[in-house]
Coordinates of N, CA and C in Angstrom, one line a residue:
X1 N 95.8 -158.0 -31.3 CA 96.7 -158.9 -30.7 C 96.1 -159.6 -29.5
X2 N 96.3 -160.9 -29.4 CA 95.8 -161.7 -28.3 C 96.5 -161.5 -27.0
X3 N 96.0 -162.0 -25.9 CA 96.6 -161.8 -24.6 C 98.0 -162.6 -24.6
X4 N 98.1 -163.6 -25.5 CA 99.4 -164.3 -25.6 C 100.4 -163.7 -26.5
X5 N 100.0 -162.6 -27.1 CA 100.9 -161.9 -28.1 C 102.1 -161.2 -27.4
X6 N 102.9 -160.6 -28.3 CA 104.1 -159.9 -27.8 C 103.7 -158.7 -26.9
X7 N 104.6 -158.5 -25.9 CA 104.4 -157.4 -25.0 C 105.3 -156.2 -25.4
X8 N 106.3 -156.5 -26.2 CA 107.2 -155.5 -26.8 C 107.2 -155.6 -28.3
X9 N 106.9 -154.5 -29.0 CA 106.9 -154.5 -30.4 C 108.0 -153.5 -30.8
X10 N 108.9 -154.0 -31.6 CA 110.0 -153.2 -32.1 C 109.9 -152.9 -33.6
X11 N 110.1 -151.6 -33.9 CA 110.0 -151.2 -35.3 C 111.3 -150.5 -35.7
X12 N 112.0 -151.2 -36.6 CA 113.3 -150.7 -37.1 C 113.3 -150.3 -38.5
X13 N 114.3 -149.6 -39.0 CA 114.4 -149.2 -40.4 C 115.3 -147.9 -40.5
X14 N 115.6 -147.6 -41.7 CA 116.4 -146.4 -41.9 C 115.5 -145.1 -41.7
X15 N 116.1 -144.0 -41.7 CA 115.4 -142.7 -41.6 C 114.3 -142.5 -42.7
X16 N 113.2 -142.0 -42.3 CA 112.2 -141.6 -43.2 C 111.4 -142.7 -43.8
X17 N 111.4 -143.9 -43.1 CA 110.5 -145.0 -43.6 C 109.2 -145.0 -42.9
X18 N 109.0 -144.1 -42.0 CA 107.7 -144.0 -41.3 C 107.5 -144.7 -40.0
X19 N 108.7 -145.0 -39.4 CA 108.7 -145.7 -38.1 C 107.9 -145.1 -37.0
X20 N 108.1 -143.8 -36.8 CA 107.4 -143.1 -35.7 C 105.9 -143.0 -35.9
X21 N 105.4 -142.8 -37.2 CA 104.0 -142.8 -37.4 C 103.4 -144.2 -37.2
X22 N 104.0 -145.2 -37.6 CA 103.6 -146.6 -37.4 C 103.6 -146.9 -35.9
X23 N 104.7 -146.5 -35.3 CA 104.9 -146.9 -33.8 C 103.8 -146.2 -33.0
X24 N 103.5 -145.0 -33.3 CA 102.4 -144.3 -32.5 C 101.1 -145.0 -32.7
X25 N 100.8 -145.3 -33.9 CA 99.5 -146.0 -34.2 C 99.4 -147.3 -33.5
X26 N 100.5 -148.1 -33.5 CA 100.5 -149.4 -32.9 C 100.3 -149.2 -31.4
X27 N 101.0 -148.3 -30.8 CA 100.9 -148.1 -29.3 C 99.5 -147.7 -29.0
X28 N 98.8 -146.9 -29.8 CA 97.5 -146.4 -29.5 C 96.5 -147.6 -29.6
X29 N 96.7 -148.5 -30.6 CA 95.8 -149.6 -30.8 C 96.0 -150.6 -29.6
X30 N 97.2 -150.8 -29.2 CA 97.5 -151.8 -28.2 C 97.3 -151.3 -26.8
X31 N 97.3 -150.0 -26.6 CA 97.3 -149.5 -25.2 C 98.7 -149.6 -24.6
X32 N 99.7 -149.6 -25.4 CA 101.1 -149.7 -24.9 C 101.7 -148.4 -24.9
X33 N 102.8 -148.3 -24.1 CA 103.7 -147.0 -24.1 C 104.4 -147.0 -25.5
X34 N 104.6 -145.8 -26.0 CA 105.3 -145.5 -27.2 C 106.6 -144.9 -26.8
X35 N 107.8 -145.4 -27.3 CA 109.1 -144.8 -27.1 C 109.8 -144.8 -28.5
X36 N 110.8 -143.9 -28.6 CA 111.7 -143.9 -29.7 C 113.1 -143.8 -29.2
X37 N 114.0 -144.5 -29.9 CA 115.4 -144.5 -29.5 C 116.0 -143.2 -29.7
X38 N 115.4 -142.3 -30.5 CA 115.9 -141.0 -30.8 C 116.1 -140.1 -29.6
X39 N 115.3 -140.4 -28.5 CA 115.3 -139.6 -27.3 C 116.4 -140.0 -26.3
X40 N 117.0 -141.1 -26.6 CA 118.0 -141.6 -25.6 C 119.3 -140.8 -25.6
X41 N 119.7 -140.4 -26.8 CA 120.9 -139.5 -26.9 C 120.9 -139.0 -28.4
X42 N 121.3 -137.8 -28.6 CA 121.1 -137.2 -29.9 C 122.4 -137.3 -30.7
X43 N 122.4 -138.0 -31.8 CA 123.4 -138.0 -32.8 C 123.1 -136.8 -33.7
X44 N 124.1 -136.3 -34.4 CA 123.8 -135.2 -35.4 C 122.6 -135.5 -36.2
X45 N 121.6 -134.6 -36.1 CA 120.3 -134.9 -36.6 C 120.2 -134.6 -38.1
X46 N 119.0 -134.4 -38.6 CA 118.7 -134.1 -40.0 C 119.2 -132.7 -40.3
X47 N 119.9 -132.6 -41.4 CA 120.6 -131.3 -41.8 C 119.7 -130.4 -42.6
X48 N 118.5 -130.2 -42.1 CA 117.6 -129.2 -42.7 C 116.8 -128.6 -41.6
X49 N 116.4 -127.3 -41.7 CA 115.7 -126.6 -40.6 C 114.2 -127.0 -40.6
X50 N 113.7 -126.9 -39.4 CA 112.2 -127.0 -39.2 C 111.8 -125.8 -38.4
X51 N 110.5 -125.5 -38.4 CA 110.1 -124.3 -37.6 C 110.6 -124.3 -36.2
X52 N 111.2 -123.3 -35.8 CA 111.8 -123.2 -34.5 C 113.1 -123.8 -34.3
X53 N 113.7 -124.3 -35.3 CA 115.0 -125.0 -35.2 C 115.8 -124.8 -36.4
X54 N 117.0 -124.3 -36.3 CA 118.0 -124.1 -37.4 C 119.0 -125.2 -37.3
X55 N 119.6 -125.6 -38.4 CA 120.7 -126.6 -38.4 C 121.9 -126.0 -37.7
X56 N 122.4 -126.6 -36.6 CA 123.6 -126.2 -35.9 C 124.8 -126.3 -36.8
X57 N 125.8 -125.4 -36.7 CA 127.0 -125.5 -37.6 C 127.7 -126.9 -37.5
X58 N 127.7 -127.5 -36.3 CA 128.4 -128.8 -36.2 C 127.7 -129.9 -36.9
X59 N 126.4 -129.8 -37.0 CA 125.6 -130.8 -37.8 C 125.9 -130.6 -39.3
X60 N 125.8 -129.4 -39.7 CA 126.1 -129.2 -41.2 C 127.5 -129.6 -41.5
X61 N 128.5 -129.4 -40.6 CA 129.8 -129.8 -40.9 C 130.0 -131.3 -40.9
X62 N 129.3 -132.0 -40.0 CA 129.3 -133.4 -40.0 C 128.9 -134.0 -41.3
X63 N 127.9 -133.6 -42.0 CA 127.5 -134.1 -43.3 C 128.3 -133.5 -44.4
X64 N 128.8 -132.4 -44.2 CA 129.6 -131.7 -45.3 C 130.9 -132.4 -45.5
X65 N 131.6 -132.8 -44.4 CA 133.0 -133.2 -44.6 C 133.2 -134.8 -44.6
X66 N 132.2 -135.5 -44.0 CA 132.4 -137.0 -43.9 C 131.8 -137.7 -45.2
X67 N 132.6 -138.7 -45.6 CA 132.1 -139.5 -46.7 C 131.0 -140.4 -46.2
X68 N 130.2 -141.0 -47.1 CA 129.0 -141.8 -46.7 C 129.4 -142.9 -45.7
X69 N 130.5 -143.7 -46.0 CA 130.9 -144.8 -45.2 C 131.3 -144.2 -43.8
X70 N 131.9 -143.1 -43.8 CA 132.3 -142.5 -42.5 C 131.0 -142.0 -41.7
X71 N 130.0 -141.5 -42.4 CA 128.8 -141.2 -41.7 C 128.1 -142.5 -41.1
X72 N 128.2 -143.6 -41.9 CA 127.6 -144.8 -41.4 C 128.4 -145.3 -40.2
X73 N 129.7 -145.3 -40.2 CA 130.5 -145.7 -39.1 C 130.2 -144.9 -37.8
X74 N 130.0 -143.6 -38.0 CA 129.7 -142.7 -36.9 C 128.4 -143.0 -36.2
X75 N 127.4 -143.2 -37.1 CA 126.0 -143.4 -36.5 C 126.0 -144.8 -35.9
X76 N 126.7 -145.8 -36.5 CA 126.7 -147.1 -35.9 C 127.4 -147.2 -34.5
X77 N 128.5 -146.4 -34.4 CA 129.2 -146.3 -33.1 C 128.2 -145.7 -32.1
X78 N 127.5 -144.7 -32.5 CA 126.6 -144.0 -31.6 C 125.5 -145.0 -31.1
X79 N 124.9 -145.8 -32.1 CA 123.9 -146.7 -31.7 C 124.4 -147.9 -30.8
X80 N 125.7 -148.3 -31.1 CA 126.2 -149.3 -30.2 C 126.3 -148.9 -28.8
X81 N 126.7 -147.6 -28.6 CA 126.8 -147.1 -27.2 C 125.4 -147.1 -26.5
X82 N 124.3 -146.9 -27.3 CA 123.0 -146.9 -26.8 C 122.4 -148.3 -26.5
X83 N 123.0 -149.3 -27.0 CA 122.4 -150.6 -26.9 C 122.1 -151.1 -25.5
X84 N 123.0 -150.9 -24.5 CA 122.6 -151.4 -23.2 C 121.3 -150.7 -22.7
X85 N 121.2 -149.4 -23.0 CA 120.0 -148.7 -22.5 C 118.7 -149.2 -23.3
X86 N 118.9 -149.5 -24.6 CA 117.8 -150.1 -25.3 C 117.3 -151.4 -24.7
X87 N 118.3 -152.3 -24.4 CA 117.9 -153.5 -23.8 C 117.2 -153.3 -22.5
X88 N 117.6 -152.3 -21.7 CA 116.9 -152.1 -20.4 C 115.5 -151.6 -20.7
X89 N 115.3 -150.7 -21.7 CA 114.0 -150.3 -22.0 C 113.1 -151.5 -22.4
X90 N 113.6 -152.4 -23.2 CA 112.8 -153.5 -23.6 C 112.5 -154.4 -22.4
X91 N 113.4 -154.6 -21.6 CA 113.1 -155.5 -20.4 C 112.1 -154.8 -19.5
X92 N 112.2 -153.5 -19.3 CA 111.2 -152.8 -18.5 C 109.8 -152.7 -19.1
X93 N 109.8 -152.7 -20.4 CA 108.5 -152.5 -21.1 C 107.7 -153.7 -21.3
X94 N 108.3 -154.9 -21.0 CA 107.6 -156.2 -21.2 C 106.4 -156.3 -20.3
X95 N 106.4 -155.6 -19.2 CA 105.3 -155.7 -18.2 C 104.0 -155.0 -18.7
X96 N 104.1 -153.7 -18.8 CA 102.9 -152.9 -19.2 C 102.7 -152.9 -20.7
X97 N 103.7 -153.2 -21.5 CA 103.6 -153.2 -22.9 C 104.3 -152.0 -23.5
X98 N 105.1 -152.2 -24.6 CA 105.9 -151.1 -25.1 C 106.0 -151.3 -26.7
X99 N 105.8 -150.2 -27.4 CA 106.2 -150.1 -28.8 C 107.4 -149.2 -28.8
X100 N 108.5 -149.8 -29.3 CA 109.8 -149.0 -29.4 C 110.2 -149.0 -30.8
X101 N 110.5 -147.8 -31.3 CA 110.9 -147.7 -32.7 C 112.2 -146.9 -32.8
X102 N 113.0 -147.1 -33.9 CA 114.1 -146.3 -34.1 C 115.2 -146.9 -35.0
X103 N 116.0 -146.1 -35.6 CA 117.1 -146.6 -36.5 C 118.1 -147.3 -35.7
X104 N 118.2 -147.1 -34.4 CA 119.2 -147.7 -33.5 C 119.0 -149.2 -33.3
X105 N 117.8 -149.7 -33.7 CA 117.5 -151.1 -33.6 C 118.2 -151.8 -34.7
X106 N 119.1 -152.8 -34.4 CA 119.9 -153.4 -35.4 C 119.6 -154.9 -35.4
X107 N 119.3 -155.5 -36.6 CA 118.8 -156.9 -36.6 C 119.6 -157.9 -35.8
X108 N 121.0 -158.0 -36.0 CA 121.7 -159.0 -35.2 C 121.6 -158.9 -33.7
X109 N 121.6 -157.6 -33.3 CA 121.5 -157.4 -31.8 C 120.1 -157.7 -31.3
X110 N 119.0 -157.4 -32.1 CA 117.7 -157.7 -31.7 C 117.5 -159.2 -31.7
X111 N 118.1 -159.9 -32.7 CA 117.9 -161.4 -32.8 C 118.5 -162.1 -31.6
X112 N 119.4 -161.5 -30.9 CA 120.0 -162.1 -29.7 C 119.2 -161.8 -28.4
X113 N 118.2 -161.1 -28.5 CA 117.4 -160.8 -27.3 C 116.8 -162.2 -26.8
X114 N 116.8 -162.3 -25.5 CA 116.3 -163.6 -24.9 C 114.9 -163.5 -24.4
X115 N 114.3 -162.2 -24.3 CA 113.0 -162.1 -23.9 C 112.0 -162.9 -24.7
X116 N 111.0 -163.4 -24.1 CA 110.0 -164.3 -24.8 C 108.9 -163.6 -25.4
X117 N 108.7 -162.3 -25.2 CA 107.5 -161.6 -25.7 C 107.9 -160.4 -26.5
X118 N 109.0 -160.5 -27.3 CA 109.4 -159.4 -28.2 C 109.2 -159.8 -29.6
X119 N 108.5 -158.9 -30.4 CA 108.3 -159.1 -31.8 C 108.9 -157.9 -32.6
X120 N 109.8 -158.2 -33.4 CA 110.6 -157.2 -34.2 C 110.1 -157.2 -35.6
X121 N 110.0 -155.9 -36.2 CA 109.6 -155.7 -37.5 C 110.4 -154.6 -38.1
X122 N 110.6 -154.7 -39.5 CA 111.5 -153.8 -40.1 C 110.8 -153.2 -41.3
X123 N 111.0 -151.9 -41.5 CA 110.4 -151.1 -42.6 C 111.5 -150.9 -43.6
X124 N 111.1 -150.9 -44.9 CA 112.0 -150.5 -45.9 C 111.3 -149.6 -46.9
X125 N 112.0 -148.9 -47.7 CA 111.4 -148.0 -48.7 C 112.4 -147.8 -49.9
X126 N 112.0 -147.8 -51.1 CA 112.8 -147.6 -52.2 C 113.5 -146.2 -52.1
X127 N 114.7 -146.1 -52.8 CA 115.4 -144.8 -52.7 C 114.5 -143.6 -53.2
X128 N 113.7 -143.9 -54.2 CA 112.9 -142.8 -54.7 C 111.9 -142.3 -53.7
X129 N 111.4 -143.2 -52.9 CA 110.5 -142.8 -51.8 C 111.2 -142.0 -50.7
X130 N 112.4 -142.5 -50.3 CA 113.2 -141.8 -49.3 C 113.6 -140.4 -49.8
X131 N 114.0 -140.3 -51.1 CA 114.4 -139.0 -51.7 C 113.2 -138.0 -51.6
X132 N 112.0 -138.5 -52.0 CA 110.9 -137.6 -52.1 C 110.5 -137.1 -50.7
X133 N 110.6 -138.0 -49.7 CA 110.2 -137.6 -48.3 C 111.2 -136.6 -47.7
X134 N 112.5 -136.9 -48.0 CA 113.6 -136.0 -47.4 C 113.5 -134.6 -48.1
X135 N 113.3 -134.6 -49.4 CA 113.2 -133.3 -50.1 C 112.0 -132.5 -49.8
X136 N 110.9 -133.2 -49.5 CA 109.7 -132.5 -49.1 C 109.9 -131.9 -47.7
X137 N 110.4 -132.7 -46.8 CA 110.7 -132.2 -45.4 C 111.6 -131.0 -45.4
X138 N 112.6 -131.1 -46.3 CA 113.6 -130.0 -46.3 C 113.3 -128.9 -47.3
X139 N 112.1 -128.9 -47.9 CA 111.8 -127.9 -48.9 C 112.9 -127.7 -49.9
X140 N 113.3 -128.8 -50.5 CA 114.4 -128.9 -51.4 C 114.4 -127.8 -52.5
X141 N 113.3 -127.6 -53.2 CA 113.3 -126.7 -54.3 C 113.7 -125.2 -53.9
X142 N 113.4 -124.9 -52.7 CA 113.6 -123.5 -52.2 C 115.0 -123.4 -51.5
X143 N 115.6 -124.5 -51.2 CA 116.8 -124.6 -50.4 C 118.0 -124.0 -51.2
X144 N 119.0 -123.6 -50.4 CA 120.3 -123.2 -51.0 C 121.1 -124.3 -51.6
X145 N 122.0 -124.1 -52.5 CA 122.8 -125.2 -53.0 C 123.5 -126.0 -51.9
X146 N 124.0 -125.3 -50.9 CA 124.7 -126.0 -49.8 C 123.7 -126.9 -49.0
X147 N 122.5 -126.4 -48.7 CA 121.5 -127.1 -48.0 C 121.0 -128.4 -48.8
X148 N 121.0 -128.2 -50.1 CA 120.6 -129.3 -51.0 C 121.7 -130.4 -50.9
X149 N 122.9 -130.0 -50.9 CA 124.0 -130.9 -50.8 C 123.9 -131.7 -49.5
X150 N 123.6 -131.0 -48.4 CA 123.5 -131.7 -47.1 C 122.4 -132.7 -47.1
X151 N 121.2 -132.3 -47.7 CA 120.1 -133.2 -47.8 C 120.4 -134.5 -48.7
X152 N 121.2 -134.2 -49.8 CA 121.5 -135.3 -50.6 C 122.5 -136.3 -49.9
X153 N 123.4 -135.7 -49.1 CA 124.3 -136.6 -48.3 C 123.5 -137.4 -47.3
X154 N 122.5 -136.8 -46.6 CA 121.7 -137.5 -45.7 C 121.0 -138.6 -46.4
X155 N 120.5 -138.4 -47.6 CA 119.8 -139.4 -48.4 C 120.7 -140.5 -48.6
X156 N 121.9 -140.2 -49.1 CA 122.9 -141.3 -49.4 C 123.2 -142.1 -48.2
X157 N 123.3 -141.5 -47.0 CA 123.6 -142.2 -45.8 C 122.4 -143.1 -45.5
X158 N 121.2 -142.6 -45.6 CA 120.0 -143.4 -45.3 C 119.8 -144.6 -46.2
X159 N 120.1 -144.4 -47.5 CA 120.0 -145.5 -48.4 C 121.1 -146.6 -48.1
X160 N 122.3 -146.2 -47.8 CA 123.4 -147.1 -47.5 C 123.1 -147.8 -46.2
X161 N 122.5 -147.1 -45.2 CA 122.2 -147.7 -43.9 C 121.2 -148.8 -44.1
X162 N 120.2 -148.5 -45.0 CA 119.1 -149.5 -45.2 C 119.7 -150.8 -45.9
X163 N 120.6 -150.6 -46.8 CA 121.3 -151.7 -47.4 C 122.0 -152.6 -46.4
X164 N 122.7 -152.0 -45.5 CA 123.4 -152.8 -44.4 C 122.4 -153.4 -43.4
X165 N 121.4 -152.7 -43.1 CA 120.4 -153.2 -42.1 C 119.7 -154.4 -42.6
X166 N 119.4 -154.4 -43.9 CA 118.6 -155.5 -44.5 C 119.5 -156.6 -45.1
X167 N 120.8 -156.5 -44.9 CA 121.7 -157.5 -45.6 C 121.8 -158.8 -44.9
X168 N 121.2 -159.0 -43.7 CA 121.3 -160.3 -43.1 C 119.9 -160.8 -42.9
X169 N 119.3 -161.5 -43.9 CA 117.9 -161.9 -43.8 C 117.6 -162.8 -42.6
X170 N 118.6 -163.6 -42.2 CA 118.3 -164.6 -41.1 C 118.1 -163.8 -39.8
X171 N 118.8 -162.6 -39.6 CA 118.7 -161.9 -38.4 C 117.4 -161.1 -38.4
X172 N 116.8 -160.8 -39.5 CA 115.5 -160.1 -39.6 C 114.4 -160.9 -39.0
X173 N 114.4 -162.2 -39.2 CA 113.3 -163.0 -38.7 C 112.1 -163.1 -39.5
X174 N 111.9 -162.1 -40.4 CA 110.7 -162.0 -41.3 C 111.0 -161.1 -42.4
X175 N 110.2 -161.1 -43.4 CA 110.4 -160.2 -44.5 C 110.1 -158.8 -44.1
X176 N 111.0 -157.8 -44.5 CA 110.7 -156.4 -44.1 C 109.4 -155.9 -44.8
X177 N 108.7 -155.0 -44.1 CA 107.5 -154.4 -44.6 C 107.8 -153.2 -45.5
X178 N 107.3 -153.2 -46.7 CA 107.6 -152.2 -47.7 C 106.7 -151.0 -47.3
X179 N 107.3 -149.9 -46.9 CA 106.6 -148.7 -46.5 C 106.3 -147.8 -47.7
X180 N 106.6 -148.2 -48.9 CA 106.4 -147.3 -50.0 C 105.6 -148.0 -51.1
X181 N 104.9 -149.1 -50.8 CA 104.2 -149.8 -51.9 C 102.7 -149.5 -52.0
X182 N 102.3 -148.3 -51.4 CA 101.0 -147.9 -51.5 C 100.1 -148.3 -50.3
X183 N 100.6 -149.1 -49.4 CA 99.8 -149.5 -48.2 C 99.7 -148.3 -47.3
X184 N 98.6 -148.2 -46.7 CA 98.4 -147.1 -45.6 C 99.1 -147.5 -44.4
X185 N 99.3 -146.6 -43.5 CA 99.9 -146.9 -42.2 C 99.0 -147.9 -41.4
X186 N 97.7 -147.7 -41.6 CA 96.8 -148.7 -40.9 C 97.0 -150.1 -41.4
X187 N 97.2 -150.3 -42.7 CA 97.5 -151.6 -43.3 C 98.8 -152.1 -42.8
X188 N 99.8 -151.3 -42.7 CA 101.1 -151.7 -42.1 C 100.9 -152.2 -40.7
X189 N 100.1 -151.4 -39.9 CA 99.9 -151.8 -38.5 C 99.2 -153.1 -38.4
X190 N 98.2 -153.4 -39.3 CA 97.5 -154.7 -39.4 C 98.5 -155.8 -39.6
X191 N 99.4 -155.6 -40.5 CA 100.4 -156.6 -40.8 C 101.3 -156.9 -39.7
X192 N 101.7 -155.8 -38.9 CA 102.6 -156.0 -37.8 C 101.9 -156.8 -36.7
X193 N 100.6 -156.5 -36.4 CA 99.9 -157.1 -35.4 C 99.6 -158.6 -35.7
X194 N 99.3 -158.9 -37.0 CA 99.1 -160.2 -37.4 C 100.3 -161.1 -37.2
X195 N 101.5 -160.5 -37.6 CA 102.8 -161.2 -37.5 C 103.1 -161.4 -36.0
X196 N 102.8 -160.5 -35.2 CA 103.1 -160.6 -33.7 C 102.3 -161.7 -33.1
X197 N 101.0 -161.7 -33.5 CA 100.1 -162.8 -33.0 C 100.6 -164.2 -33.5
X198 N 101.0 -164.2 -34.8 CA 101.4 -165.5 -35.4 C 102.7 -166.0 -34.7
X199 N 103.6 -165.1 -34.4 CA 104.8 -165.5 -33.7 C 104.5 -166.1 -32.4
X200 N 103.6 -165.5 -31.6 CA 103.3 -166.1 -30.3 C 102.6 -167.5 -30.5
X201 N 101.8 -167.7 -31.5 CA 101.1 -168.9 -31.7 C 102.1 -170.0 -32.1
X202 N 103.0 -169.7 -32.9 CA 104.0 -170.7 -33.4 C 105.0 -171.1 -32.3
X203 N 105.4 -170.1 -31.5 CA 106.5 -170.4 -30.5 C 105.9 -170.9 -29.2
X204 N 104.6 -170.7 -29.0 CA 103.9 -171.1 -27.8 C 104.2 -170.1 -26.7
X205 N 104.6 -168.9 -27.0 CA 104.9 -167.9 -25.9 C 103.6 -167.4 -25.3
X206 N 103.8 -167.0 -24.0 CA 102.6 -166.4 -23.4 C 102.5 -166.9 -21.9

């Protein structure tokens, strides 16, 4: 990225598209700070255990009783409450440089940003890719029937969220990057950096 390139790089997308892996690599390459919107406030997380953490009862109940559209409404309300803090992070990060990733980044809201040095990019993945990643993370074959149900509900929410996120092409600003087409994370990073440089050159920012 040139000196005239973006000082804030945003990476959005649904869960399990690889945003955090890409974001950390970009931050390392650019010498920018890395942040994720996940740390701002915790919405009911992924409904499968990881070493040192078991699924809280309220998280399991959240996915068990709510329909997919209700899950979407819940997480969108949560992200809307975070937006003022996200805008503040972006404004503060423009000086030293920031890579910010997270599902809370929503295209129409990002498109309204008035900062001149922000470059937004969106990841997508086919349902089969998302399913494989979620089931691998949750050890699906060994999981109980109830745990499998919760993982499948999380997958359905993730797929629907992606459909809504990518439904307004004009707000995206550019074609989403396919995180499941065989490209390595290094190649995705190259594409983001080239797009960010190109944006600065076209708009005359800097």
